[in-house]
Amino acid sequence: MKSFRFLIAGSSDIKCFLDFIIFAQNYGKNIVTDITVTGANNAIEGETVVLTADREVNWMSSNTSVATVSPAYGKSTTVTAVSPGAVEIAASISGKSKSFLIDIMPKEQPVVSAVEITGTSTVESGKTTLLTAVVKYSDGTSKSEPVEWTTSAS
C-alpha cells in the first residue's frame, strides 16, 4: 500500500489536500509464461483422447473435420477423432498459446474371418436347395453378404 498527498493551492488563504491510497497488487504472480499440455499424440478415427493442461485454458481444433474438442474451456478437454489426418489442438490463455499435434489414423476395416453356410448339404440330381451364407468379420460382427457360389461338380 502506498499513499500520496497532493496540495492544491488557490490563494494564500485556501489550501486543499487530496489524499490517495493506492493498493498495489502483485500483478506478476498470475502472468502466464508457458502452457504445458499432456496427452496422447495419436488416435484412431472414431475414438477419443483426453488432453490436460497445467491450468484452465481455451481449447481449439485447427480442423474440426479431422478432430473436435469438448469442452472448449477448462483444464482438460476430450478430443474426438473424426477422420484421418493431422490436427493441431491449441491451448491458449492470457495471450499465450501451446499447440499439440495429434495424428488421426484410419479405423482398421475388419477383414473376413469366416463364411458360415447353412442349408442342406446334399441335393438330389435335378433338384434345388437353398443355401445361406453369413460372413463373419475379425471385429466380431457378421452379416449376410452377397457371395459368389461355385461348385466342384461338373
Coordinates of C-alpha atoms in Angstrom, one line a residue:
M1 CA 0.0 0.0 0.0
K2 CA 1.3 3.4 -0.9
S3 CA -0.2 6.8 -0.1
F4 CA 0.2 10.2 -1.7
R5 CA -0.8 13.7 -0.7
F6 CA -1.4 16.4 -3.2
L7 CA -1.6 20.1 -2.3
I8 CA -3.9 22.2 -4.4
A9 CA -3.4 25.8 -3.7
G10 CA -5.6 28.6 -4.9
S11 CA -4.7 31.6 -2.9
S12 CA -2.7 32.0 0.2
D13 CA -5.8 31.5 2.4
I14 CA -7.1 28.4 0.7
K15 CA -5.3 25.1 0.7
C16 CA -6.8 21.8 -0.2
F17 CA -5.2 18.5 0.3
L18 CA -6.2 15.4 -1.6
D19 CA -5.1 12.1 -0.1
F20 CA -4.8 9.0 -2.3
I21 CA -4.1 5.5 -1.1
I22 CA -3.0 3.0 -3.8
F23 CA -3.3 -0.7 -3.1
A24 CA -0.6 -2.3 -5.1
Q25 CA -1.4 -5.8 -6.2
N26 CA 1.1 -8.4 -7.2
Y27 CA 0.2 -8.5 -10.9
G28 CA 3.2 -10.6 -11.7
K29 CA 2.1 -13.7 -9.8
N30 CA -0.6 -14.7 -12.5
I31 CA 1.4 -13.9 -15.6
V32 CA 1.3 -16.9 -17.9
T33 CA 4.8 -17.6 -19.4
D34 CA 4.1 -21.1 -20.7
I35 CA 1.4 -23.7 -21.0
T36 CA 2.1 -27.4 -20.6
V37 CA -0.2 -29.9 -22.4
T38 CA -0.1 -33.6 -21.9
G39 CA -2.0 -36.5 -23.6
A40 CA -1.8 -39.0 -26.4
N41 CA -0.4 -37.7 -29.7
N42 CA -2.3 -40.1 -31.9
A43 CA -5.8 -41.5 -32.1
I44 CA -7.9 -43.8 -34.2
E45 CA -10.8 -42.4 -36.2
G46 CA -14.0 -42.6 -34.1
E47 CA -12.1 -42.8 -30.7
T48 CA -11.5 -40.1 -28.1
V49 CA -8.4 -39.0 -26.2
V50 CA -8.1 -36.6 -23.3
L51 CA -5.6 -33.7 -23.2
T52 CA -4.8 -31.9 -20.0
A53 CA -3.2 -28.5 -19.4
D54 CA -1.4 -27.3 -16.3
R55 CA -4.1 -24.6 -15.9
E56 CA -7.6 -23.7 -17.3
V57 CA -7.3 -22.8 -21.0
N58 CA -9.3 -22.2 -24.1
W59 CA -9.1 -25.3 -26.4
M60 CA -9.4 -25.1 -30.2
S61 CA -9.0 -27.6 -33.1
S62 CA -7.2 -26.4 -36.2
N63 CA -9.5 -28.6 -38.3
T64 CA -12.9 -29.7 -36.9
S65 CA -13.4 -32.1 -39.9
V66 CA -10.4 -34.1 -38.5
A67 CA -10.9 -33.7 -34.7
T68 CA -13.2 -31.7 -32.4
V69 CA -12.7 -30.6 -28.8
S70 CA -15.2 -30.5 -25.9
P71 CA -15.3 -28.6 -23.6
A72 CA -13.8 -25.5 -25.2
Y73 CA -12.6 -24.2 -21.8
G74 CA -11.1 -26.0 -18.9
K75 CA -8.1 -27.8 -17.5
S76 CA -8.8 -30.8 -19.8
T77 CA -10.7 -31.5 -23.0
T78 CA -11.8 -34.5 -24.9
V79 CA -10.6 -34.7 -28.4
T80 CA -12.9 -36.8 -30.7
A81 CA -11.1 -38.2 -33.8
V82 CA -13.5 -37.5 -36.7
S83 CA -11.4 -38.5 -39.8
P84 CA -7.8 -39.4 -40.7
G85 CA -5.3 -36.6 -40.8
A86 CA -3.1 -34.4 -38.7
V87 CA -4.6 -31.7 -36.4
E88 CA -3.3 -29.1 -34.1
I89 CA -5.1 -28.7 -30.8
A90 CA -4.3 -25.3 -29.3
A91 CA -4.5 -24.5 -25.6
S92 CA -4.4 -20.7 -25.0
I93 CA -4.9 -18.2 -22.2
S94 CA -3.7 -14.7 -21.5
G95 CA -2.2 -14.2 -24.9
K96 CA -0.1 -17.4 -24.7
S97 CA -0.7 -20.5 -26.7
K98 CA 0.6 -24.0 -27.0
S99 CA -0.1 -26.3 -29.9
F100 CA -0.4 -30.0 -29.5
L101 CA -0.2 -32.1 -32.7
I102 CA -2.3 -35.3 -32.9
D103 CA -2.2 -37.8 -35.8
I104 CA -5.6 -39.3 -36.5
M105 CA -5.3 -42.7 -38.1
P106 CA -8.0 -44.5 -40.1
K107 CA -10.1 -47.1 -38.3
E108 CA -9.0 -50.5 -39.4
Q109 CA -11.5 -52.1 -41.6
P110 CA -12.5 -55.6 -40.4
V111 CA -11.5 -58.5 -42.6
V112 CA -13.5 -61.6 -43.3
S113 CA -12.5 -64.3 -40.8
A114 CA -15.1 -67.0 -41.8
V115 CA -18.1 -67.7 -44.0
E116 CA -20.8 -69.8 -42.4
I117 CA -23.1 -71.7 -44.9
T118 CA -26.4 -73.1 -43.7
G119 CA -28.8 -75.3 -45.7
T120 CA -28.9 -78.9 -46.9
S121 CA -25.5 -80.4 -47.6
T122 CA -26.8 -82.9 -50.2
V123 CA -29.1 -82.3 -53.2
E124 CA -30.7 -84.9 -55.4
S125 CA -30.0 -84.7 -59.1
G126 CA -32.3 -82.3 -60.8
K127 CA -33.5 -80.7 -57.6
T128 CA -32.6 -77.4 -55.9
T129 CA -31.8 -76.3 -52.4
L130 CA -31.5 -73.0 -50.6
L131 CA -28.1 -72.2 -49.1
T132 CA -27.5 -69.1 -47.0
A133 CA -24.1 -67.5 -46.4
V134 CA -23.3 -65.4 -43.3
V135 CA -19.9 -63.6 -43.5
K136 CA -18.1 -63.2 -40.1
Y137 CA -15.6 -60.4 -39.6
S138 CA -12.5 -60.0 -37.5
D139 CA -14.2 -57.4 -35.3
G140 CA -16.8 -60.0 -34.2
T141 CA -19.6 -58.7 -36.4
S142 CA -21.4 -60.8 -39.0
K143 CA -23.9 -60.1 -41.7
S144 CA -25.5 -61.6 -44.8
E145 CA -23.4 -60.5 -47.8
P146 CA -23.8 -61.4 -51.5
V147 CA -21.4 -64.3 -52.2
E148 CA -20.4 -66.0 -55.4
W149 CA -21.4 -69.6 -55.5
T150 CA -19.4 -72.2 -57.4
T151 CA -19.5 -76.0 -57.4
S152 CA -16.7 -78.5 -57.9
A153 CA -19.1 -80.9 -59.7
S154 CA -19.4 -80.6 -63.4

